[in-house]
Tab-separated table of C-alpha atoms in Angstrom:
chain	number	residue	atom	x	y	z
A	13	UNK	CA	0.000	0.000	0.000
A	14	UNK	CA	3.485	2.082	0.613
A	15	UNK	CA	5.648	2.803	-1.967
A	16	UNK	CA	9.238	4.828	-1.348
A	17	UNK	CA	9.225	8.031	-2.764
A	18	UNK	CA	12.016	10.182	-3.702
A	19	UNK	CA	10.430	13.543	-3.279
A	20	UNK	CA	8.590	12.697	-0.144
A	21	UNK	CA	10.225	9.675	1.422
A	22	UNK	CA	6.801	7.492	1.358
A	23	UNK	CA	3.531	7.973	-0.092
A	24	UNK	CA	0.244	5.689	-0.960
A	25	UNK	CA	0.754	3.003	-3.815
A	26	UNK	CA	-1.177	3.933	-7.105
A	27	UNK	CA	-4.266	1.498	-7.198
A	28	UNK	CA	-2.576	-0.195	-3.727
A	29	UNK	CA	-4.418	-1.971	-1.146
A	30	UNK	CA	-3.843	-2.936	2.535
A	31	UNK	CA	-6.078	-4.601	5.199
A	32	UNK	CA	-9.072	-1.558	5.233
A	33	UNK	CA	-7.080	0.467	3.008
A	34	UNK	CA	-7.313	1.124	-1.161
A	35	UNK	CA	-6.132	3.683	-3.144
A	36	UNK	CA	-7.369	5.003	-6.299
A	37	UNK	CA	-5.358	4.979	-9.182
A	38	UNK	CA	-4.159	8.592	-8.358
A	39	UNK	CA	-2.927	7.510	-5.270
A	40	UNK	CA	-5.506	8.993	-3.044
A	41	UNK	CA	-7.368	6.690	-0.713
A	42	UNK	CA	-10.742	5.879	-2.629
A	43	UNK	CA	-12.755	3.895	-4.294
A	44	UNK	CA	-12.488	6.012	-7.883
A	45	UNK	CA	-10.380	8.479	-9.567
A	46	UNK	CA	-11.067	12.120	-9.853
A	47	UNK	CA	-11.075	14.528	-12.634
A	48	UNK	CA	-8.646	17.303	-12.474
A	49	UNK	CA	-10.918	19.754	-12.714
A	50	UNK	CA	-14.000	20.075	-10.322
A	51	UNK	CA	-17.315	19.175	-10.951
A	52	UNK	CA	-19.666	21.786	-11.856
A	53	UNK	CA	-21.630	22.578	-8.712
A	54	UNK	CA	-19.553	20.977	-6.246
A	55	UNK	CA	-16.911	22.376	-3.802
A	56	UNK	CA	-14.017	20.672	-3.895
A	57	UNK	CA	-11.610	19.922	-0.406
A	58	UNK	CA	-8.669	18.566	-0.531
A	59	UNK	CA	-7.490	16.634	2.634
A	60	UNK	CA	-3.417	16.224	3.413
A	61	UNK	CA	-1.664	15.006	6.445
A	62	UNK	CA	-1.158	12.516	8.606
A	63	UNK	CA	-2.930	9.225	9.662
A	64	UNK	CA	-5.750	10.988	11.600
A	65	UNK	CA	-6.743	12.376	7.954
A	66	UNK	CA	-5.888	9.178	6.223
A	67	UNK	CA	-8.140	7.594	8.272
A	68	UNK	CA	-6.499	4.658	10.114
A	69	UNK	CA	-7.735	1.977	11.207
A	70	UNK	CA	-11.512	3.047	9.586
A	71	UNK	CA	-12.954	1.714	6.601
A	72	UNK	CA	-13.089	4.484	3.396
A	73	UNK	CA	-16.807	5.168	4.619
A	74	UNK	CA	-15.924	5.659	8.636
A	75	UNK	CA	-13.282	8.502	7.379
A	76	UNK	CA	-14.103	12.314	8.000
A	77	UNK	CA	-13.686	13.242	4.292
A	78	UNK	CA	-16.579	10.838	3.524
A	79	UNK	CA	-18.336	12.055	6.667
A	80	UNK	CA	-18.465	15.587	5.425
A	81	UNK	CA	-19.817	14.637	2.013
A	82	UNK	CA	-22.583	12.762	3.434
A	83	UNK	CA	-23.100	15.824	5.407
A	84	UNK	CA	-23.353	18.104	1.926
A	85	UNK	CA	-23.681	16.412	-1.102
A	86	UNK	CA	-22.071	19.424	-2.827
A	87	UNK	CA	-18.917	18.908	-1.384
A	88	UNK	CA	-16.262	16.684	-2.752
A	89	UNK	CA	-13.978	15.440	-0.587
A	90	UNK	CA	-10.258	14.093	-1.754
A	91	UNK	CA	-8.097	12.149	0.844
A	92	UNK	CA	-4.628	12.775	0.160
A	93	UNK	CA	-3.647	11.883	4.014
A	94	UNK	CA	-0.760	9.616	4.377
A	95	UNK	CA	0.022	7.263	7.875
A	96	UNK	CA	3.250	8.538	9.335
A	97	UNK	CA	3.536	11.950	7.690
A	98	UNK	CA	4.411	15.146	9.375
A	99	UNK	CA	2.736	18.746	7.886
A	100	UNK	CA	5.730	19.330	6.192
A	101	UNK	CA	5.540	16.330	3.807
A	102	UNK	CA	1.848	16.704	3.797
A	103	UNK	CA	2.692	20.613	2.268
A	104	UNK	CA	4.799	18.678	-0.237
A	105	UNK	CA	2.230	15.884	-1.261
A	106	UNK	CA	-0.247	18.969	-1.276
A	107	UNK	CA	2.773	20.972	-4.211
A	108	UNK	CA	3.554	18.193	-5.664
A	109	UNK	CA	0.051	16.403	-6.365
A	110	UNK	CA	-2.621	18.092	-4.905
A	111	UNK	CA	-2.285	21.287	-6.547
A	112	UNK	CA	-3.432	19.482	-10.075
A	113	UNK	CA	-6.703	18.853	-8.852
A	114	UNK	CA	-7.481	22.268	-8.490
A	115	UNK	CA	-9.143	22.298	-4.603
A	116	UNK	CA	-11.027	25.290	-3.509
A	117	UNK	CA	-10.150	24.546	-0.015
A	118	UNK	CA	-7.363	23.163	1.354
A	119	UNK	CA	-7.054	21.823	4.956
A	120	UNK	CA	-3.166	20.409	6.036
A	121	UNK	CA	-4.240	18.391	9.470
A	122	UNK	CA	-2.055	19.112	12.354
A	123	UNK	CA	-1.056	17.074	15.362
A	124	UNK	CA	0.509	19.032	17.742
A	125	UNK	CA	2.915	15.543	18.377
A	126	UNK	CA	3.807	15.999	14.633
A	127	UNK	CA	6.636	18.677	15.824
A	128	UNK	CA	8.743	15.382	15.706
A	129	UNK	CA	7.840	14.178	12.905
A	130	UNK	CA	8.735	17.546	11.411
A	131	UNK	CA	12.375	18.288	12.470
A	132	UNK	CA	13.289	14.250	12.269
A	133	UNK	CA	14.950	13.097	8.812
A	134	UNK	CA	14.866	9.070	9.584
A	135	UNK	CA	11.622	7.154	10.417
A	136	UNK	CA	13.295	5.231	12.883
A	137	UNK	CA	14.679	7.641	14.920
A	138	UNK	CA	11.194	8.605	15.352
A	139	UNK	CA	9.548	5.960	15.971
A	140	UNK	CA	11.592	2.733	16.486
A	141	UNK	CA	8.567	0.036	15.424
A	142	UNK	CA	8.418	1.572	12.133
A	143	UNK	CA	7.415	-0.462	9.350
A	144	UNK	CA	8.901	2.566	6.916
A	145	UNK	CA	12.706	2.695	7.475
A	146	UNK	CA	12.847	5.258	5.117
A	147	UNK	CA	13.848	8.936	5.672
A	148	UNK	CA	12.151	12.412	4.436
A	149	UNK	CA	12.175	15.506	3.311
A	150	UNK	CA	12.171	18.651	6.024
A	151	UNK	CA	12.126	22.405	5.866
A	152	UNK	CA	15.156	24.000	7.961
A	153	UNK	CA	14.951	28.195	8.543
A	154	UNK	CA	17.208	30.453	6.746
A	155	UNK	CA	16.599	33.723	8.065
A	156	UNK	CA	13.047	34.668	7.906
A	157	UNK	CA	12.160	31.626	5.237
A	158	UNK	CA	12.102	27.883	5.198
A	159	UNK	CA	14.281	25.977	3.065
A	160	UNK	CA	13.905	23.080	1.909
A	161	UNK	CA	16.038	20.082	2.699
A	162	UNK	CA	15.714	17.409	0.546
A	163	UNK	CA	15.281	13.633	1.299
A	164	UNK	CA	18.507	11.999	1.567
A	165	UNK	CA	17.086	8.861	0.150
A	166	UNK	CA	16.405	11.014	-2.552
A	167	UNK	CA	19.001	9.445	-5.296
A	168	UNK	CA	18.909	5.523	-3.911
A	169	UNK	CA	18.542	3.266	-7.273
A	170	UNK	CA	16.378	1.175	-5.635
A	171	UNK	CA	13.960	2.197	-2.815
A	172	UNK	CA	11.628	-0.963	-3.234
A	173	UNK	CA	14.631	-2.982	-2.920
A	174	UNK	CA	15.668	-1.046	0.344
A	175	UNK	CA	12.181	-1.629	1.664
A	176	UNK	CA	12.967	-5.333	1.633
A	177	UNK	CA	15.478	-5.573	3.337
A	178	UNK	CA	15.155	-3.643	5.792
A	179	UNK	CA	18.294	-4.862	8.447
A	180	UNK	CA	20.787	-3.920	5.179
């Protein structure tokens, strides 16, 4: 359901599945793909963030995005939410992919325990029962900006291969 990625150290598995869990095609966790472009008539939300938005340990329908489009059948809801990330990857996912699909609101969910997440570079460091030993992206300050640093996993030939053997 995890695949490596260079850009953002880890991210959902095109058309991947997992236990409760299936993605799209996109990469988003749902049961079908979305146009680029809104629907006319319908608001369009884009979710990014951590687990609590990727809705762990729920089935797709028990998840808050679905929630709040059974609440307003003119919103659409995507779920770009990702288990493990910190708001700075889920700012990346949200540059990197998100942007495409044209959102008219955007929400980033924030844990305040996601500080960690944010300033670690290595999974494991972390959290040591990881099943991602894989390491990220993070933004340091320069002055009055953020930077960012790029994962150091960034240029391995073979993340999938990594991922398998994980004691190497």
């Amino acid at each position: 359901y995890f695949v490596a990625s260079p850009t953002l150290g880890w991210t959902i598995k095109p058309g991947g599945a997992a236990g409760l869990y299936r993605a799209n095609s996109q990469g988003l966790r749902a049961d079908r793909d979305y146009a680029l472009e809104p629907p006319p008539g319908r608001m369009r939300i884009a979710a990014f963030g951590d687990s609590f938005t990727h809705g762990d340990e729920a089935t797709l329908d028990e998840t808050w995005e679905s929630a709040l489009e059974r609440l307003d059948g003119r919103l659409e809801v995507l779920n770009f939410g990702v288990n493990g990330y910190g708001p700075d990857q889920a700012f990346l996912r949200y540059q990197e992919q998100g942007i495409a699909f044209e959102p008219q609101i955007v929400l980033i969910g924030l844990l305040s325990e996601n500080i960690r997440r944010t300033v670690s570079l290595f999974r494991p460091f972390y959290y040591q029962d990881t099943r991602f030993p894989l390491t990220k992206p993070r933004f340091l300050f320069e002055g009055d900006r953020f930077v960012l640093m790029e994962n150091p996993f960034a240029h391995v030939k073979d993340p999938d291969g990594f991922l398998q053997n994980e004691r190497k």
